[in-house]
CSV table of C-alpha atoms and ligand atoms in Angstrom, one decimal:
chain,number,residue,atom,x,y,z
A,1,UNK,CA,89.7,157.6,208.5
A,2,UNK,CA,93.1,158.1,207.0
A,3,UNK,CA,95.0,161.6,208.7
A,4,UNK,CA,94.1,165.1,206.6
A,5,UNK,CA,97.0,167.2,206.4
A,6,UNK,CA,96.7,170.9,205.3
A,7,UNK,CA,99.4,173.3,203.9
A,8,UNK,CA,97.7,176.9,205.6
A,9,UNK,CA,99.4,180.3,204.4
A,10,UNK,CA,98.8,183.6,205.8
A,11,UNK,CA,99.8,187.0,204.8
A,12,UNK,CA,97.2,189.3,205.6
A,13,UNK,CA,99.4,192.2,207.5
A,14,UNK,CA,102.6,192.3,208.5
A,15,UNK,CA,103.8,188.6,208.9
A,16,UNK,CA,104.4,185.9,206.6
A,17,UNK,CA,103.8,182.9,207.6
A,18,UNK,CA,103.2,179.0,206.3
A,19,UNK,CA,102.1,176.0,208.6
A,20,UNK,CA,101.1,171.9,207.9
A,21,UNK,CA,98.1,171.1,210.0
A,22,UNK,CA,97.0,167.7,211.2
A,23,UNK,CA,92.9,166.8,211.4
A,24,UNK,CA,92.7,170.4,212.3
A,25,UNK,CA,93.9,170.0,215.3
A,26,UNK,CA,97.9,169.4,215.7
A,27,UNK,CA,100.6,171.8,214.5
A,28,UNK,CA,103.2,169.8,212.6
A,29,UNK,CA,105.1,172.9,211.8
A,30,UNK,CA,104.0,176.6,212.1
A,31,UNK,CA,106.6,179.2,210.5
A,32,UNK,CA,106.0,183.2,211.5
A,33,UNK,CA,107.9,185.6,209.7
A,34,UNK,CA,107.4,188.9,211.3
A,35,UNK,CA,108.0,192.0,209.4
A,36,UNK,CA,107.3,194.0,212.7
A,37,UNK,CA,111.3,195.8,212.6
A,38,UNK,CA,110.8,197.5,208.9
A,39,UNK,CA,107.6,199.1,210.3
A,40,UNK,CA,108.8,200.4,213.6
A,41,UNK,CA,110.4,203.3,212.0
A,42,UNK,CA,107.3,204.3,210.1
A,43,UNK,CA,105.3,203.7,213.5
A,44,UNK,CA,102.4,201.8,211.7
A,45,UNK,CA,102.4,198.9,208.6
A,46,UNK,CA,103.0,200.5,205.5
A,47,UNK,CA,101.1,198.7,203.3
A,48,UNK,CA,104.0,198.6,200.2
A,49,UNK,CA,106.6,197.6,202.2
A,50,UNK,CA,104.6,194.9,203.8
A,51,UNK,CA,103.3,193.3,200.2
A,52,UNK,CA,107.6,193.5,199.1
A,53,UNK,CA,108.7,191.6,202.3
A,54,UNK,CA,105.7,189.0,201.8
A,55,UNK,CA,106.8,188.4,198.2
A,56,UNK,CA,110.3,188.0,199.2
A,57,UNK,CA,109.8,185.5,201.5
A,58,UNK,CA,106.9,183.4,200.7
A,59,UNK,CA,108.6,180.8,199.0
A,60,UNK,CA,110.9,180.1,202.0
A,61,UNK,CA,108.8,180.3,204.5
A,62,UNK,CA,106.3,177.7,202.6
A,63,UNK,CA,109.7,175.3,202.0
A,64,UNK,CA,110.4,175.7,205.6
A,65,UNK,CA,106.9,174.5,206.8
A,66,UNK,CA,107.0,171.4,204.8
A,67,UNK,CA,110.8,170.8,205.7
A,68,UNK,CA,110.0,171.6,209.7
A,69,UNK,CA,107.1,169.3,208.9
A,70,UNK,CA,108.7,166.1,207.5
A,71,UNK,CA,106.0,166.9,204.8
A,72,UNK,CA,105.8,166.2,201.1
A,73,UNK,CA,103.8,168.0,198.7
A,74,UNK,CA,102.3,164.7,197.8
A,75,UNK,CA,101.3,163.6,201.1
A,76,UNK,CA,99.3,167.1,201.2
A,77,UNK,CA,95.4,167.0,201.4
A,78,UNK,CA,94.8,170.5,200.5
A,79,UNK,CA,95.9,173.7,200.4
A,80,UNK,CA,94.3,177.1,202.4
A,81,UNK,CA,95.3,180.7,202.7
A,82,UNK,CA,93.8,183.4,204.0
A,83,UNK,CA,91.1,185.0,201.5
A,84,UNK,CA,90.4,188.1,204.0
A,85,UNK,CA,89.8,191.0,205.7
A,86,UNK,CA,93.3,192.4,205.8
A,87,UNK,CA,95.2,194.6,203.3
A,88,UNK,CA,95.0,193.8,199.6
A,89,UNK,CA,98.0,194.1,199.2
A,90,UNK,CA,99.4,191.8,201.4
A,91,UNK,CA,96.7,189.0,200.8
A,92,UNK,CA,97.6,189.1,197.3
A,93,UNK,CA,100.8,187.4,197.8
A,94,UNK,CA,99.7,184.5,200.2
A,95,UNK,CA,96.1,183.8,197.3
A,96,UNK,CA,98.8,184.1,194.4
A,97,UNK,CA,101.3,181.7,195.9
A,98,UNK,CA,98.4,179.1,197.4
A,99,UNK,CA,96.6,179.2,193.6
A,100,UNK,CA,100.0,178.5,192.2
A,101,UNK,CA,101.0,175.4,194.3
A,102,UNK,CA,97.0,174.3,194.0
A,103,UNK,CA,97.8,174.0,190.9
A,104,UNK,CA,101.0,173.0,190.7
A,105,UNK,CA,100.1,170.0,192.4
A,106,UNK,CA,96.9,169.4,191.4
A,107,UNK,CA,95.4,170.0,195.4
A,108,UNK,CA,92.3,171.8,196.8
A,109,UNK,CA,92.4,175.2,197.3
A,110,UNK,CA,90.4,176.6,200.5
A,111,UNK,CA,89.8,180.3,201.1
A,112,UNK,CA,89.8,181.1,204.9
A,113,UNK,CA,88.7,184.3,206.7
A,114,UNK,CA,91.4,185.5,208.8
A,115,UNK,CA,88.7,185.8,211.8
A,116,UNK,CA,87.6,182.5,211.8
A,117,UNK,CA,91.6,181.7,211.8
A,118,UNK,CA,91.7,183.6,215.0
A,119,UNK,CA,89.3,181.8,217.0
A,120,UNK,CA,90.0,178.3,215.7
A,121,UNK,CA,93.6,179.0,216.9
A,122,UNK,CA,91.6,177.4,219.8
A,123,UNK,CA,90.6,174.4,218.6
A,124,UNK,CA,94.5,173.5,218.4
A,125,UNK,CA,94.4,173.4,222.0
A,126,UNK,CA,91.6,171.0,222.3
A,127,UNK,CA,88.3,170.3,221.7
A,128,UNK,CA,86.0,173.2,220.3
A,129,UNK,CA,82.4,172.1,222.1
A,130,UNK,CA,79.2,173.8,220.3
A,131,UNK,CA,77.9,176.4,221.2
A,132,UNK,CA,80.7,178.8,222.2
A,133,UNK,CA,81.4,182.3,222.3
A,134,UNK,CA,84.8,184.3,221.3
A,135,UNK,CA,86.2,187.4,222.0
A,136,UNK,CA,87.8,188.3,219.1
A,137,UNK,CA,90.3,191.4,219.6
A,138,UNK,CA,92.9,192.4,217.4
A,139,UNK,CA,94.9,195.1,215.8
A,140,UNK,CA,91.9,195.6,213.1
A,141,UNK,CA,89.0,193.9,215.4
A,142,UNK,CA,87.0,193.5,218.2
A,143,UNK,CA,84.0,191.3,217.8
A,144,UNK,CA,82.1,188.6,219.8
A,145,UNK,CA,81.0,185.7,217.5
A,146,UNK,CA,79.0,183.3,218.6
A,147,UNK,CA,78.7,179.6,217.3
A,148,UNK,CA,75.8,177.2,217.5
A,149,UNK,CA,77.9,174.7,215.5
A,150,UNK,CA,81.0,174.1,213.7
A,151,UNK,CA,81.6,176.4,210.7
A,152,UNK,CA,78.8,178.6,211.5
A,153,UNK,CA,79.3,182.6,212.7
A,154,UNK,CA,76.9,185.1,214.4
A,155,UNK,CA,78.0,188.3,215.2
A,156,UNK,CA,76.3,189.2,218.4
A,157,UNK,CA,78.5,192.6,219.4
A,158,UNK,CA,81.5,194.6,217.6
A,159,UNK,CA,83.4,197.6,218.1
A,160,UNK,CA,81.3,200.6,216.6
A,161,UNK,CA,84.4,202.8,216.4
A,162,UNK,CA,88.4,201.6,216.9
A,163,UNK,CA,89.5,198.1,217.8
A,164,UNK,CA,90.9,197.4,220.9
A,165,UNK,CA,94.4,196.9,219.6
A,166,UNK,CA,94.5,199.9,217.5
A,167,UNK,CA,93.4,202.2,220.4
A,168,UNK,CA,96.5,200.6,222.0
A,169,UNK,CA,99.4,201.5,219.3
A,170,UNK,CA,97.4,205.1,219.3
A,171,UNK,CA,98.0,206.0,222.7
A,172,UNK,CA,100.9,203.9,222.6
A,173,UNK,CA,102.3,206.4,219.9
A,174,UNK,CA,101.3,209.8,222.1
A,175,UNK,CA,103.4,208.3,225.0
A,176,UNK,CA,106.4,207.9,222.4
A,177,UNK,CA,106.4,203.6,222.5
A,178,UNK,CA,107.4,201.9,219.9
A,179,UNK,CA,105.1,200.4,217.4
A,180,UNK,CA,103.5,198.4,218.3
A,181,UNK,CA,102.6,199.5,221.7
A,182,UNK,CA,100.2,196.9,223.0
A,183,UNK,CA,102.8,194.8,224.1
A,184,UNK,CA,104.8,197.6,225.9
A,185,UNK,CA,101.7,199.3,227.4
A,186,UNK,CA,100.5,195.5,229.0
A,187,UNK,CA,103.9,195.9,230.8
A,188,UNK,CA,104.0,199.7,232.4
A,189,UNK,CA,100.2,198.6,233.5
A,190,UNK,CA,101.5,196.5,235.8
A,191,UNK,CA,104.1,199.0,237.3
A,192,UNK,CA,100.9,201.6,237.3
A,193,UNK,CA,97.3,202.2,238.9
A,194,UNK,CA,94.4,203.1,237.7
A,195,UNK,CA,94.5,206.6,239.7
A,196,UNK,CA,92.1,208.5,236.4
A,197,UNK,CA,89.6,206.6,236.0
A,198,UNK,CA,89.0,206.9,232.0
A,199,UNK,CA,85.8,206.5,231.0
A,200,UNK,CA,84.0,202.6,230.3
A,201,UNK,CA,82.2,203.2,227.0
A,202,UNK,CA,79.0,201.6,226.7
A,203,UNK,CA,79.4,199.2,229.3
A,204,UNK,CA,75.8,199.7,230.9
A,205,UNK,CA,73.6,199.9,227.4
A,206,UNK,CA,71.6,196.9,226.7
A,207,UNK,CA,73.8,195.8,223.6
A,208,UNK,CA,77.1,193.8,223.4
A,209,UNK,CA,78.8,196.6,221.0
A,210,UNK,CA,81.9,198.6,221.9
A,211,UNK,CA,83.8,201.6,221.5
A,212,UNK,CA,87.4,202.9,222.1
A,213,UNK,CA,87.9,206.2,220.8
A,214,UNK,CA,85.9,208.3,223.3
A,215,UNK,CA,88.5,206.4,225.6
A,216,UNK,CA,91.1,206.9,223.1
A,217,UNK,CA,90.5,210.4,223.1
A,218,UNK,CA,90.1,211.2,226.6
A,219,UNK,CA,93.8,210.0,227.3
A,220,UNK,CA,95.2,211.4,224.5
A,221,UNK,CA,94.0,214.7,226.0
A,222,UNK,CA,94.5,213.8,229.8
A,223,UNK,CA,98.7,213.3,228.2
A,224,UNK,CA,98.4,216.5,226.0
A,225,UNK,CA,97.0,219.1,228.4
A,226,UNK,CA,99.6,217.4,231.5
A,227,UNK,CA,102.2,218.3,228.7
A,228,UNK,CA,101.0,221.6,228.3
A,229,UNK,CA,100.9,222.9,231.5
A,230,UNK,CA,104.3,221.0,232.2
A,231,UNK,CA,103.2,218.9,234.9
A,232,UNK,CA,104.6,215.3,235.9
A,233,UNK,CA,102.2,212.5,234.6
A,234,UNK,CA,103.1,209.1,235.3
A,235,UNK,CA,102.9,206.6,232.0
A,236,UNK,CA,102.6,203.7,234.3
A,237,UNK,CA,99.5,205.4,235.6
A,238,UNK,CA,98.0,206.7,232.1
A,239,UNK,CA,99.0,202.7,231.0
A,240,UNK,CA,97.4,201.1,234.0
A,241,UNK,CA,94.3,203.3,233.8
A,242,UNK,CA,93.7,202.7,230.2
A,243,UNK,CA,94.3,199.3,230.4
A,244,UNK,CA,91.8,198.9,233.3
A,245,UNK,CA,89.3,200.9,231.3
A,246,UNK,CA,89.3,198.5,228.2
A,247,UNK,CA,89.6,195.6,230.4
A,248,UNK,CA,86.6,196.0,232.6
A,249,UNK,CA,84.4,197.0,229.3
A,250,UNK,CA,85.6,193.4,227.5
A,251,UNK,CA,85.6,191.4,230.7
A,252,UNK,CA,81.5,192.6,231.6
A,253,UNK,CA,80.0,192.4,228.0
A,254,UNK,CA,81.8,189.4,227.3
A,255,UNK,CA,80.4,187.4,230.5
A,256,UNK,CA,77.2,188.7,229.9
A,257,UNK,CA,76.8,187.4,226.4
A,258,UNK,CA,78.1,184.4,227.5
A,259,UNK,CA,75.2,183.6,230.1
A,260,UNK,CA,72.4,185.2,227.6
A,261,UNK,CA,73.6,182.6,225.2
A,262,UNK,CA,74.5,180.0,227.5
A,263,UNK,CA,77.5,178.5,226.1
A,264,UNK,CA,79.5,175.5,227.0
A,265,UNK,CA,82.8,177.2,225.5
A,266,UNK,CA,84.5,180.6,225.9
A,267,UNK,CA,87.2,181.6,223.7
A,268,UNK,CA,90.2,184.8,223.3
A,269,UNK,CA,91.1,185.2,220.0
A,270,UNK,CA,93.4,187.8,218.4
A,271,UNK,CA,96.6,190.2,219.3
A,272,UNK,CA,95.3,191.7,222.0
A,273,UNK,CA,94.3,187.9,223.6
A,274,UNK,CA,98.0,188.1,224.8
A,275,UNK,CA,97.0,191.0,227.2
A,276,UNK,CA,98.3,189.6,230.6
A,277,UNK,CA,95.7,192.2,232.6
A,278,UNK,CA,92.9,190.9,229.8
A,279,UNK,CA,93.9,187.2,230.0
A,280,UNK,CA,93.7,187.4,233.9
A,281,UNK,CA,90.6,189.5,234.7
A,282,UNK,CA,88.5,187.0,232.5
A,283,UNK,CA,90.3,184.1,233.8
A,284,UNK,CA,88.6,185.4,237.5
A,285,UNK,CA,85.3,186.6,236.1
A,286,UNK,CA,84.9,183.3,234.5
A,287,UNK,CA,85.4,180.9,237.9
A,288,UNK,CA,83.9,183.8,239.5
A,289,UNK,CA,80.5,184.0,237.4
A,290,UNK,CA,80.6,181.3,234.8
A,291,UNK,CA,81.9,178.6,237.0
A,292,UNK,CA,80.3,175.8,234.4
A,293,UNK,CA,81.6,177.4,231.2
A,294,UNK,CA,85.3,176.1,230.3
A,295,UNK,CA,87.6,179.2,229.0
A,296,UNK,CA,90.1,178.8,226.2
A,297,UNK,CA,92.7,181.2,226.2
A,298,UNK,CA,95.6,180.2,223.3
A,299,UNK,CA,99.2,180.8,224.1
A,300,UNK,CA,101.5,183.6,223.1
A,301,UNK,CA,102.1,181.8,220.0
A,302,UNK,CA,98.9,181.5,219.0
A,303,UNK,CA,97.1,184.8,219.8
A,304,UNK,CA,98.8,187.0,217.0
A,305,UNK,CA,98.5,186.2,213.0
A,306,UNK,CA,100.2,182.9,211.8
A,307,UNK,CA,99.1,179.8,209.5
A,308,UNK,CA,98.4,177.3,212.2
A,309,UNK,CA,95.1,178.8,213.1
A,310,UNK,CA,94.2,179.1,209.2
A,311,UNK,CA,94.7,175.6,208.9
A,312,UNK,CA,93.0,174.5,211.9
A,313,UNK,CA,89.9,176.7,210.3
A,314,UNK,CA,90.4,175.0,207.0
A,315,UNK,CA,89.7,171.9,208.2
A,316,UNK,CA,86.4,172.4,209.0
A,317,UNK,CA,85.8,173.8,205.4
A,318,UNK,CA,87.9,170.7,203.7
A,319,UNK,CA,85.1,168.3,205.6
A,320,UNK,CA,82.6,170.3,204.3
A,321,UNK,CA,84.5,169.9,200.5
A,322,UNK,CA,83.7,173.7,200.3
A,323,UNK,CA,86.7,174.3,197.7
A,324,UNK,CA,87.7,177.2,196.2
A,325,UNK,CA,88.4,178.2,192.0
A,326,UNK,CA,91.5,178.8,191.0
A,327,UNK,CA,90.2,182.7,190.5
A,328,UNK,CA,89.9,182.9,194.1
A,329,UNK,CA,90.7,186.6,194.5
A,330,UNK,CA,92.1,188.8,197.8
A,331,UNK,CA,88.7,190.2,199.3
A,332,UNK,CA,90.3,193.0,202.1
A,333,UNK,CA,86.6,193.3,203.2
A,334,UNK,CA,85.1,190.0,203.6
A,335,UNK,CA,82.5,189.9,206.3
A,336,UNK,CA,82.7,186.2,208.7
A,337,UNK,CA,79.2,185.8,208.7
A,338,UNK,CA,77.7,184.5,205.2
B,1,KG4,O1,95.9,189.7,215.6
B,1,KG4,P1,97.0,190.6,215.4
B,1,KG4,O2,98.4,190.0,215.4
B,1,KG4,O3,96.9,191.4,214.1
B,1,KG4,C1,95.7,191.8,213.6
B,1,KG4,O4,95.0,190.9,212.9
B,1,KG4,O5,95.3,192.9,213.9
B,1,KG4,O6,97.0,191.8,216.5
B,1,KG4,C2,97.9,192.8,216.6
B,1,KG4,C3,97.5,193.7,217.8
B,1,KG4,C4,98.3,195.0,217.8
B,1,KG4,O7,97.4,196.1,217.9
B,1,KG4,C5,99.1,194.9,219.1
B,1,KG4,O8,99.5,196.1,219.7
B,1,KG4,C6,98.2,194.1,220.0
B,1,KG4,O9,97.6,193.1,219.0
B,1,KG4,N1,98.8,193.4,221.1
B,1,KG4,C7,98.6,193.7,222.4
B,1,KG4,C8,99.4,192.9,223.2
B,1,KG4,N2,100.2,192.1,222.3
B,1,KG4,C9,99.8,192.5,221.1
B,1,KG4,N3,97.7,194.6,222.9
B,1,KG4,C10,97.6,194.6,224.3
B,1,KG4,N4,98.4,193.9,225.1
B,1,KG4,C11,99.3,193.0,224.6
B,1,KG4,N5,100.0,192.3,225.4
B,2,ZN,ZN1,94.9,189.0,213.1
């Protein structure tokens, strides 16, 4: 069988990004834009100025795929772009500018959810072996998904409140961080300890959901009333104790829904994936518990939004020829499982 390459564009948030995938499975070229310096001063993504940068750079950052690529439209198999969740928007510009070149060039158009992007970021690694289970947690999401086979999605937990990157940049916000704070707040854990002991939501109820914003909550008010009455309180601390708090949550369900469903593969998938405390603590319960079940955890590069993963989930949809109109439209909701 001749090689499939795919053009994969992504612009569901804040970065723009364009990437030529190989079977699926090898990153000829992965571009990221990230818009993350015009939002800092607005301390969230603000949805307008996210869709203006997108259209600005789009075209460049497609051109500099192929370029980066030694890539040809002709020699393209298809083209895919992220279809949803994420903001309208923003998705607008990556479906307008994948419809246009399908077009153009008379290629396949495939609509990819950004989720299943995230956890076949994995599959660029190695391997994906069926069935598997990810921990998907992001800025917008924390779900595990379970998959009996290739292409196929099962929700088994999610969060029933905030996602575990979101409660992040929240508390990151409070303790004056920069946006986003996930990042920053991974760091100060380090230099902290968990001396408060925030609550572990849900982590003993016979269900793989979660929930962050009784945590959330809880250290927004441990910083607020410490303020008030004008007393010292470390940030390391309040950092290392709410990261051990999510951490412990994740780490638990996750293993048990991996031995309830028996899985040959676990996977981290999403923003928050580049945790170091997360990465590390799984890593440990894993070999610990789960000695038999090999763990995927992508690199830096690879845990926050780009193309590569897009096109690495497109491939399994191109095999499957499920190709998309050329009315495909942004859908800012769209569920993973069909
Ligand atoms: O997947 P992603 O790039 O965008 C979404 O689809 O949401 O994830 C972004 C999220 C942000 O909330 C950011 O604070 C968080 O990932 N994040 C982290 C770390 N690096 C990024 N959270 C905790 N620890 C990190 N090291
Ligand atoms: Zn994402």
């Amino acid at each position: 069988m001749s090689d499939t390459l795919i053009l994969a564009i992504e612009s569901s948030c804040d970065e723009t990004s364009a990437a030529v995938i190989k079977n699926g499975s090898e990153i000829l070229s992965n571009i990221v834009a990230s818009q993350v310096k015009s939002h800092m001063r607005f301390g969230g993504v603000v949805p307008e100025v996210a869709s203006r940068h997108h259209v600005e750079q789009i075209t460049q950052i497609i051109a500099s795929a192929l370029t980066e690529a030694e890539v040809e439209m002709a020699d393209v198999d298809a083209i895919s772009v992220t279809e949803g969740p994420g903001l309208v928007g923003s998705l607008l510009i990556g479906v307008s500018a994948a419809k246009a070149m399908a077009f153009a060039h008379n290629k396949p158009l495939i609509a990819t959810n950004h989720i299943a992007g995230h956890i076949y970021a994995n599959q660029l690694l190695g391997p994906l072996q069926f069935p598997l289970l990810t921990l998907v947690v992001s800025g917008g999401h924390t779900e595990l998904i379970y998959m009996p086979e290739d292409g196929v999605f099962e929700i088994v937990g999610e969060t029933r409140d905030d996602a575990a990157g979101e409660a992040y940049d929240k508390i990151g916000r409070v303790l004056g961080l920069p946006y986003p704070g996930g990042k920053v707040m991974d760091e100060m854990a380090h230099q902290g300890k968990d001396v408060f002991n925030f609550p572990r939501a849900m982590l003993h109820e016979d269900n793989y959901d979660f929930s962050f914003s009784g945590l959330k909550s809880s250290v927004i008010n441990t910083i607020h009333n410490a303020r008030q009455k004008g007393d010292d309180l470390d940030p390391y601390d309040v950092a290392a104790s709410f990261q051990a708090a999510v951490v412990d949550v994740l780490v638990a369900k996750t293993l048990r829904a991996a031995k309830e469903k028996d899985v040959k593969q676990l996977l981290l998938a999403g923003g928050v994936a580049a945790n170091k405390g997360l990465r590390t603590a799984l890593s440990e319960a894993v070999a610990k518990e789960l000695p038999g079940v090999e763990l995927i955890i992508p690199p830096l590069s690879l845990c926050g939004d780009n193309a590569a993963m897009i096109g690495a989930a497109a491939y399994t949809q191109y095999k499957a020829k499920e190709f998309a109109a050329l009315d495909l439209n942004a859908r800012p909701g769209l569920l993973l499982e069909n």
